Structure formats: C-alpha cells, structure tokens
PDB file of C-alpha atoms and ligand atoms in Angstrom:
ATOM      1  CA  UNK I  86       4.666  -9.854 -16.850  1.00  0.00           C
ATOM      2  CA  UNK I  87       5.726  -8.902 -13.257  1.00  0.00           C
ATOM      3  CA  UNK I  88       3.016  -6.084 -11.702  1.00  0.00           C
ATOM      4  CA  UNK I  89       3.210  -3.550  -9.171  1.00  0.00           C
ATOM      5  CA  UNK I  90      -0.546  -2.786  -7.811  1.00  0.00           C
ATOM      6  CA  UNK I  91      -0.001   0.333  -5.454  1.00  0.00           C
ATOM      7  CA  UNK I  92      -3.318   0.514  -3.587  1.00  0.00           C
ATOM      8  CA  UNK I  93      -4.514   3.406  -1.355  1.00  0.00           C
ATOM      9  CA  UNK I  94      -7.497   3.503   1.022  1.00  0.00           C
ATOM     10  CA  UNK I  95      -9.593   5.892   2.684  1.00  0.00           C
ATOM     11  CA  UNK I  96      -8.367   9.599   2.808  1.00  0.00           C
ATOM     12  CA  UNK I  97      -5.489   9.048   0.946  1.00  0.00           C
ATOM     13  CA  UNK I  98      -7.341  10.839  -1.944  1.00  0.00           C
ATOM     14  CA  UNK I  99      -6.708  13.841  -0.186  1.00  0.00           C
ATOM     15  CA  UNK I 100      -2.865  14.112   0.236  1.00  0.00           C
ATOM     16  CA  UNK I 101      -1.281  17.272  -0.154  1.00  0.00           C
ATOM     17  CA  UNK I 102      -3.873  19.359   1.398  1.00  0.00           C
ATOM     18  CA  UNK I 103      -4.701  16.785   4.506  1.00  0.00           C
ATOM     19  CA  UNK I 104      -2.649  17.292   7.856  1.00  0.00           C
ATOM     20  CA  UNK I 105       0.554  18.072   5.344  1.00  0.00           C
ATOM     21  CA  UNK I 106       2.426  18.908   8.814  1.00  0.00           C
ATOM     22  CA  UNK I 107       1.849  14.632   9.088  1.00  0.00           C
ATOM     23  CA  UNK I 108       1.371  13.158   5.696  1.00  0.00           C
ATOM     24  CA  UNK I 109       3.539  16.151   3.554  1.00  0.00           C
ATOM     25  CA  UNK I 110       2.984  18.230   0.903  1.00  0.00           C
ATOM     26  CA  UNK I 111       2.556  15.472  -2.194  1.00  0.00           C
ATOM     27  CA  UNK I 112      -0.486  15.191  -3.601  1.00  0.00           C
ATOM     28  CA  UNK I 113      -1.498  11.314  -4.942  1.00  0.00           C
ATOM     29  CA  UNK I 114      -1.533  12.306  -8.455  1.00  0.00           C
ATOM     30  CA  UNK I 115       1.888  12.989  -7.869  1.00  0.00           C
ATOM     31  CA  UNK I 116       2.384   9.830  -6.101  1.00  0.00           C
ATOM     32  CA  UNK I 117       1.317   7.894  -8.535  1.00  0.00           C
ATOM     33  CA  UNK I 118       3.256   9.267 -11.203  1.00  0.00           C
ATOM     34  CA  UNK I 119       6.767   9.366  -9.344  1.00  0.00           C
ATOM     35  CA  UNK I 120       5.622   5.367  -9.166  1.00  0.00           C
ATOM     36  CA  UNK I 121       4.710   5.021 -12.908  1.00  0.00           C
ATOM     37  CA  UNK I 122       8.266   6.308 -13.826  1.00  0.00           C
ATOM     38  CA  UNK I 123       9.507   4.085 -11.370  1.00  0.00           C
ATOM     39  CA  UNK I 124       8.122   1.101 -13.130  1.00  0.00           C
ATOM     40  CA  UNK I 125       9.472   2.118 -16.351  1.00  0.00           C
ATOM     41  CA  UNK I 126      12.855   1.959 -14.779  1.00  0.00           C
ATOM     42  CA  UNK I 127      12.589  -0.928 -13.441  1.00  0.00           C
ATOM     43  CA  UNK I 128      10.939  -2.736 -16.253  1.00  0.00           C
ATOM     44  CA  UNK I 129       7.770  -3.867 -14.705  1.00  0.00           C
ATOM     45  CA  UNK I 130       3.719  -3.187 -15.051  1.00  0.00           C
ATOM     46  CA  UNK I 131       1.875  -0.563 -12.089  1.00  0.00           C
ATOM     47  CA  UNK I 132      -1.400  -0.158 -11.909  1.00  0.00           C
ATOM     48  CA  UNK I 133      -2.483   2.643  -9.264  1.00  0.00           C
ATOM     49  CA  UNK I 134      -5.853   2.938  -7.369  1.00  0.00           C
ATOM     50  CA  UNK I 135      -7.496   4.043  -4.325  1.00  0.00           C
ATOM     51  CA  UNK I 136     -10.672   3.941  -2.520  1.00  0.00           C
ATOM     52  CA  UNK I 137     -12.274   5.014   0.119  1.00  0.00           C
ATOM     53  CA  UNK I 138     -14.573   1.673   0.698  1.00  0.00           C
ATOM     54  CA  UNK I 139     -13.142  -1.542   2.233  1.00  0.00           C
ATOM     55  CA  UNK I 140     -15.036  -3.632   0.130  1.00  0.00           C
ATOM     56  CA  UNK I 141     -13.901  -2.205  -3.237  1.00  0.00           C
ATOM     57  CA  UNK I 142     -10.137  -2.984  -1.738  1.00  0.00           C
ATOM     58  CA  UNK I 143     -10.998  -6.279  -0.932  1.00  0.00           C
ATOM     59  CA  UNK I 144     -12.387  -6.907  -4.329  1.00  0.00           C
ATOM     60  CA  UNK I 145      -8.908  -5.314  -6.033  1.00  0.00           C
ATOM     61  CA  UNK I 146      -6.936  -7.574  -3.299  1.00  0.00           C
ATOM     62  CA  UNK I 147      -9.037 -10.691  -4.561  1.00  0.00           C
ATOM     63  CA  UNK I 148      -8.313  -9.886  -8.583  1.00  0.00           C
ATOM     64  CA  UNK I 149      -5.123 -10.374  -7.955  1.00  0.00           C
ATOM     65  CA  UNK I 150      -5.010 -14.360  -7.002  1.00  0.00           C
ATOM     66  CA  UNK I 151      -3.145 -16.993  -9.228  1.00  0.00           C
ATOM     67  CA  UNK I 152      -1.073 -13.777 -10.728  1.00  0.00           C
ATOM     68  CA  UNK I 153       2.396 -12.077 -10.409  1.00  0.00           C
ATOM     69  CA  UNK I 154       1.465  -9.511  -9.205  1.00  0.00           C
ATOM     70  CA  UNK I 155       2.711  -7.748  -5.850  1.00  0.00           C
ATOM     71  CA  UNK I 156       0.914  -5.728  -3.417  1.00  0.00           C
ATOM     72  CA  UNK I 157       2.172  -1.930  -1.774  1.00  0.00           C
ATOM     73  CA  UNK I 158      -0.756  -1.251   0.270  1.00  0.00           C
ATOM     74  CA  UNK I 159      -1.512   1.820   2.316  1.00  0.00           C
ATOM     75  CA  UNK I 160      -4.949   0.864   4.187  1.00  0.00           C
ATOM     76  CA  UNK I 161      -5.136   4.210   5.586  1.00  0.00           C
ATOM     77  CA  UNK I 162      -6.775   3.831   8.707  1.00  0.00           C
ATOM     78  CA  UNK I 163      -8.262   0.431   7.779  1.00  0.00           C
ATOM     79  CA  UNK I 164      -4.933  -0.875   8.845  1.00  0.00           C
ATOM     80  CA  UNK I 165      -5.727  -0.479  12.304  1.00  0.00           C
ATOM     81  CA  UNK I 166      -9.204  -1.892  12.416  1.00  0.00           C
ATOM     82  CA  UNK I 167      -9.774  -4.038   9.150  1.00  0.00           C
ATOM     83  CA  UNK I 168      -9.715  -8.342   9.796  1.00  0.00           C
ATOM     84  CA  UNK I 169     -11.656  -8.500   6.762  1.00  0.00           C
ATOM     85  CA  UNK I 170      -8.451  -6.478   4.322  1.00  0.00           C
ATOM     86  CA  UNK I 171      -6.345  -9.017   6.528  1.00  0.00           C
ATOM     87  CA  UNK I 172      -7.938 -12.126   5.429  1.00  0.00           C
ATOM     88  CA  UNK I 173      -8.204 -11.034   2.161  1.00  0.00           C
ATOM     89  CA  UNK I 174      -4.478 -10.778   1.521  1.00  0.00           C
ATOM     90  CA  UNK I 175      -3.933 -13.781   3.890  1.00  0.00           C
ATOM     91  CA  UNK I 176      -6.207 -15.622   0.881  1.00  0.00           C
ATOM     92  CA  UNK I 177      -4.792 -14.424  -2.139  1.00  0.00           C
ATOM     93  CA  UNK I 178      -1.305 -15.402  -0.809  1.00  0.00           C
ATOM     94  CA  UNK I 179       0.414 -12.885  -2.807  1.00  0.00           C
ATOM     95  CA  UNK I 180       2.841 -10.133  -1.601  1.00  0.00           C
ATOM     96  CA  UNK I 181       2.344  -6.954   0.156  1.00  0.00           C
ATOM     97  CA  UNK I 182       4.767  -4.764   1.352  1.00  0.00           C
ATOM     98  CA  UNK I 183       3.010  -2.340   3.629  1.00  0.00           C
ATOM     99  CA  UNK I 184       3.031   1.552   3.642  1.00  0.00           C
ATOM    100  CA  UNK I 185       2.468   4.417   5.582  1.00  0.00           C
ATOM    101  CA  UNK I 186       3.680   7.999   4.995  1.00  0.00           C
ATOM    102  CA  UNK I 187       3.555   9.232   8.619  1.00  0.00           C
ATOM    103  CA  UNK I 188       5.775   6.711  11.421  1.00  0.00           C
ATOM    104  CA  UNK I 189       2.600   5.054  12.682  1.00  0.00           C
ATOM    105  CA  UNK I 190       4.508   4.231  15.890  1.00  0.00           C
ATOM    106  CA  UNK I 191       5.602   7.687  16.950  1.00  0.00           C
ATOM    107  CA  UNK I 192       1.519   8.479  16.562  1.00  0.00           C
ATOM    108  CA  UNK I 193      -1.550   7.670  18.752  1.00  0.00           C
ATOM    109  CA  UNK I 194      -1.508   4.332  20.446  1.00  0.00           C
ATOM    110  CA  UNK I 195      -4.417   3.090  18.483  1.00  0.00           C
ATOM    111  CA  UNK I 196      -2.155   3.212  15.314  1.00  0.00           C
ATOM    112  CA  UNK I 197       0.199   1.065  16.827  1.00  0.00           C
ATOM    113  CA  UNK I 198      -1.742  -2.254  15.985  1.00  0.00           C
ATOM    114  CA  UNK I 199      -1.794  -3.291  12.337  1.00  0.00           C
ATOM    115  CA  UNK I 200      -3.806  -5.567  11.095  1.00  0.00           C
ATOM    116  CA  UNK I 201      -1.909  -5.488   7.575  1.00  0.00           C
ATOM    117  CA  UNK I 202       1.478  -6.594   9.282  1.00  0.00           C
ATOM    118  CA  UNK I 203       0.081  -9.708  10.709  1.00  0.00           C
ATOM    119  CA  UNK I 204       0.450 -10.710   6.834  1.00  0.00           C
ATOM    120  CA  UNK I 205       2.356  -8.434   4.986  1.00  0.00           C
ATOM    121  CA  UNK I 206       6.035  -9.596   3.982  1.00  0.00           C
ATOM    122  CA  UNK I 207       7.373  -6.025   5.228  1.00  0.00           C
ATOM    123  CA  UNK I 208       6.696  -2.769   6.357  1.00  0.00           C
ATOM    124  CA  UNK I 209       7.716   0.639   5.523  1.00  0.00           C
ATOM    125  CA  UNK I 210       6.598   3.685   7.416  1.00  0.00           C
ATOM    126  CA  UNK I 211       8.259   7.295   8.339  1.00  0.00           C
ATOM    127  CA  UNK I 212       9.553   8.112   4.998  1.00  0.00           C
ATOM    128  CA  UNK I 213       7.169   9.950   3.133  1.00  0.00           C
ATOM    129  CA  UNK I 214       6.340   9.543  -0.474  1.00  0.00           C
ATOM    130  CA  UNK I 215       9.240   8.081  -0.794  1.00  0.00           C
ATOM    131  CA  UNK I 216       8.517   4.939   0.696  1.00  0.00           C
ATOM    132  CA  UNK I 217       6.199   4.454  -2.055  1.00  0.00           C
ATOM    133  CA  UNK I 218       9.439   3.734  -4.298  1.00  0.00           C
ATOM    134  CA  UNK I 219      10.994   1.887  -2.015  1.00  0.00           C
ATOM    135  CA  UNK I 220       8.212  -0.573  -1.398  1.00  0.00           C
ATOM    136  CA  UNK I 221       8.387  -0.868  -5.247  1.00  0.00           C
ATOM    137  CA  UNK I 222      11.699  -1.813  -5.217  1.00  0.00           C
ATOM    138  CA  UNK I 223      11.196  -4.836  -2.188  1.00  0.00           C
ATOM    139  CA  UNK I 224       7.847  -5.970  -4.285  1.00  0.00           C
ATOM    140  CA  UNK I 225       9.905  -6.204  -7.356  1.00  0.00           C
ATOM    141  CA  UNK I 226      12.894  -8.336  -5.297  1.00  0.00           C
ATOM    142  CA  UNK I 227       9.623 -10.008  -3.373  1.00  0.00           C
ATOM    143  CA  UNK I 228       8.608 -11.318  -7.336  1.00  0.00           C
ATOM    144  CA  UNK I 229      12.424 -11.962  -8.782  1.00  0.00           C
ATOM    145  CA  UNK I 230      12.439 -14.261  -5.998  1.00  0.00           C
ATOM    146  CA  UNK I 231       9.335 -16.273  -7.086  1.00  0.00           C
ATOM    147  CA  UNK I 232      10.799 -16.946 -10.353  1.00  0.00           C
TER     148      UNK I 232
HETATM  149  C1  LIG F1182      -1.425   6.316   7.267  1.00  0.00           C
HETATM  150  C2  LIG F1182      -1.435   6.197   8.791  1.00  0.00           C
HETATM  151  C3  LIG F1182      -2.812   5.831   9.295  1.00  0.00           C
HETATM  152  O1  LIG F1182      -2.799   5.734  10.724  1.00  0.00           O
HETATM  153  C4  LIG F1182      -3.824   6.880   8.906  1.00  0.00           C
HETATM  154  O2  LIG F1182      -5.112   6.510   9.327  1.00  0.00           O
HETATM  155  C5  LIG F1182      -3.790   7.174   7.457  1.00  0.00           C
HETATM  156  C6  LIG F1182      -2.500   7.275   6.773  1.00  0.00           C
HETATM  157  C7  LIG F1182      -0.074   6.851   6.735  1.00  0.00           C
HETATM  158  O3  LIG F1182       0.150   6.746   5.538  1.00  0.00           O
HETATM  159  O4  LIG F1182       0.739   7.372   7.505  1.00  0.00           O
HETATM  160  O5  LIG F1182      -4.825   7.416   6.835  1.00  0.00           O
HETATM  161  O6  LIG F1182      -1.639   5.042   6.705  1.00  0.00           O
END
C-alpha cells in the first residue's frame, strides 16, 4: 500500500506554545491527527514522527528505500545546515515534498538556503498547518504517478 511518512525535526515537538506569533497556535498532536484523517480520506497509510536528532531522521529517511512510500519533511532548522539529511534522501530516491509552517524566505537570510530543496520534488512554505495537508495531497499525486 501507498504511505505517507510525515517527519518532523528538531523543535517541532514544541508547536503551539513556540514563537506561535511565527509557527501558530497548533500544537503537533494536532498536526498529526488533522493528517491521520487526511489519510483516511484519501485512502492511503501515514505514519507520523519527529525527532529532535539528525541521525534518528536519517535512519527513518533510510527505512524507507525500495518502498512506496513518500516523504513530507519539515527538517526544522536542519534544513538550513544538514548535507548529511540531504544525501540521505538523495540515496533513498524516494519523494519528499518539503515543509515549513513559517515563509522561510520572508525570515532571516540564513533560512533562505535549503539544503532539503536541492532534492526535494517540491516545496511548500507560508501556509501553516495547513500545508501539512497539502503536501499530503502532492505526495499522494507524487506516488499515483509511479504506478
Ligand atoms: C521551520 C523553519 C525553520 O527555519 C525553523 O528552524 C524551524 C521551523 C518552519 O516550519 O517554518 O524550526 O522549518
């Protein structure tokens, strides 16, 4: 079956009471459940995690070679400094559609380089916890396509 693996890195554990003024008022528990019911409309398997360590995301990015599974990644602030989350998704050659809640480009210059886009199939950023759906619905096209 078609996944959905929504991973979030460092910080992200504390949405909802972090800089809402920037990232809003959602918590990741509440994330993560708008997603599940997502999936369950659109008929396909989401598994959600975070961490706060780049290693442990590298090692979730690496489980998912050889499967059909699609990537919506928000590297947190890894996105701006991490070549090692880079070449990991450059190596499993699966799909990730990249996320940020805030519009990284209307921020501090050193969030203007990503990493992550150098090999993610597309980028969302500006929306919110909504984007989180959105990307769901471009991973799901992303995997209709491979069929
Ligand atoms: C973020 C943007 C990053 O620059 C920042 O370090 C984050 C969150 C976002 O979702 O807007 O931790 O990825």
């Amino acid at each position: 079956m078609k996944k959905i693996l929504i991973l979030n890195g460092p910080n992200l554990n504390l949405l909802g009471m972090r800089q809402p003024e920037v990232y809003g008022s959602t918590t990741l528990a509440e994330i993560e459940d708008q997603c599940r019911a997502h999936a369950k409309q659109l008929g396909v398997e989401v598994e959600c995690k975070q961490s706060n360590h780049e290693g442990e995301l590298i090692d979730w990015i690496h489980e998912t070679r050889q499967s059909r599974t699609a990537i919506v990644l928000n590297a947190g602030a890894y996105t701006h400094t991490s070549i090692a989350i880079m070449d990991a998704i450059a190596s499993v050659e699966r799909p990730v559609i990249e996320l940020h809640l805030s519009n990284i480009h209307q921020r501090e210059e050193f969030r203007h380089t990503s990493y992550i886009s150098k090999v993610a199939k597309g980028m969302i950023c500006g929306l919110g916890a909504h984007g989180y759906t959105l990307a769901m619905d471009a991973a799901l096209r992303i995997l209709e396509e491979e069929d």
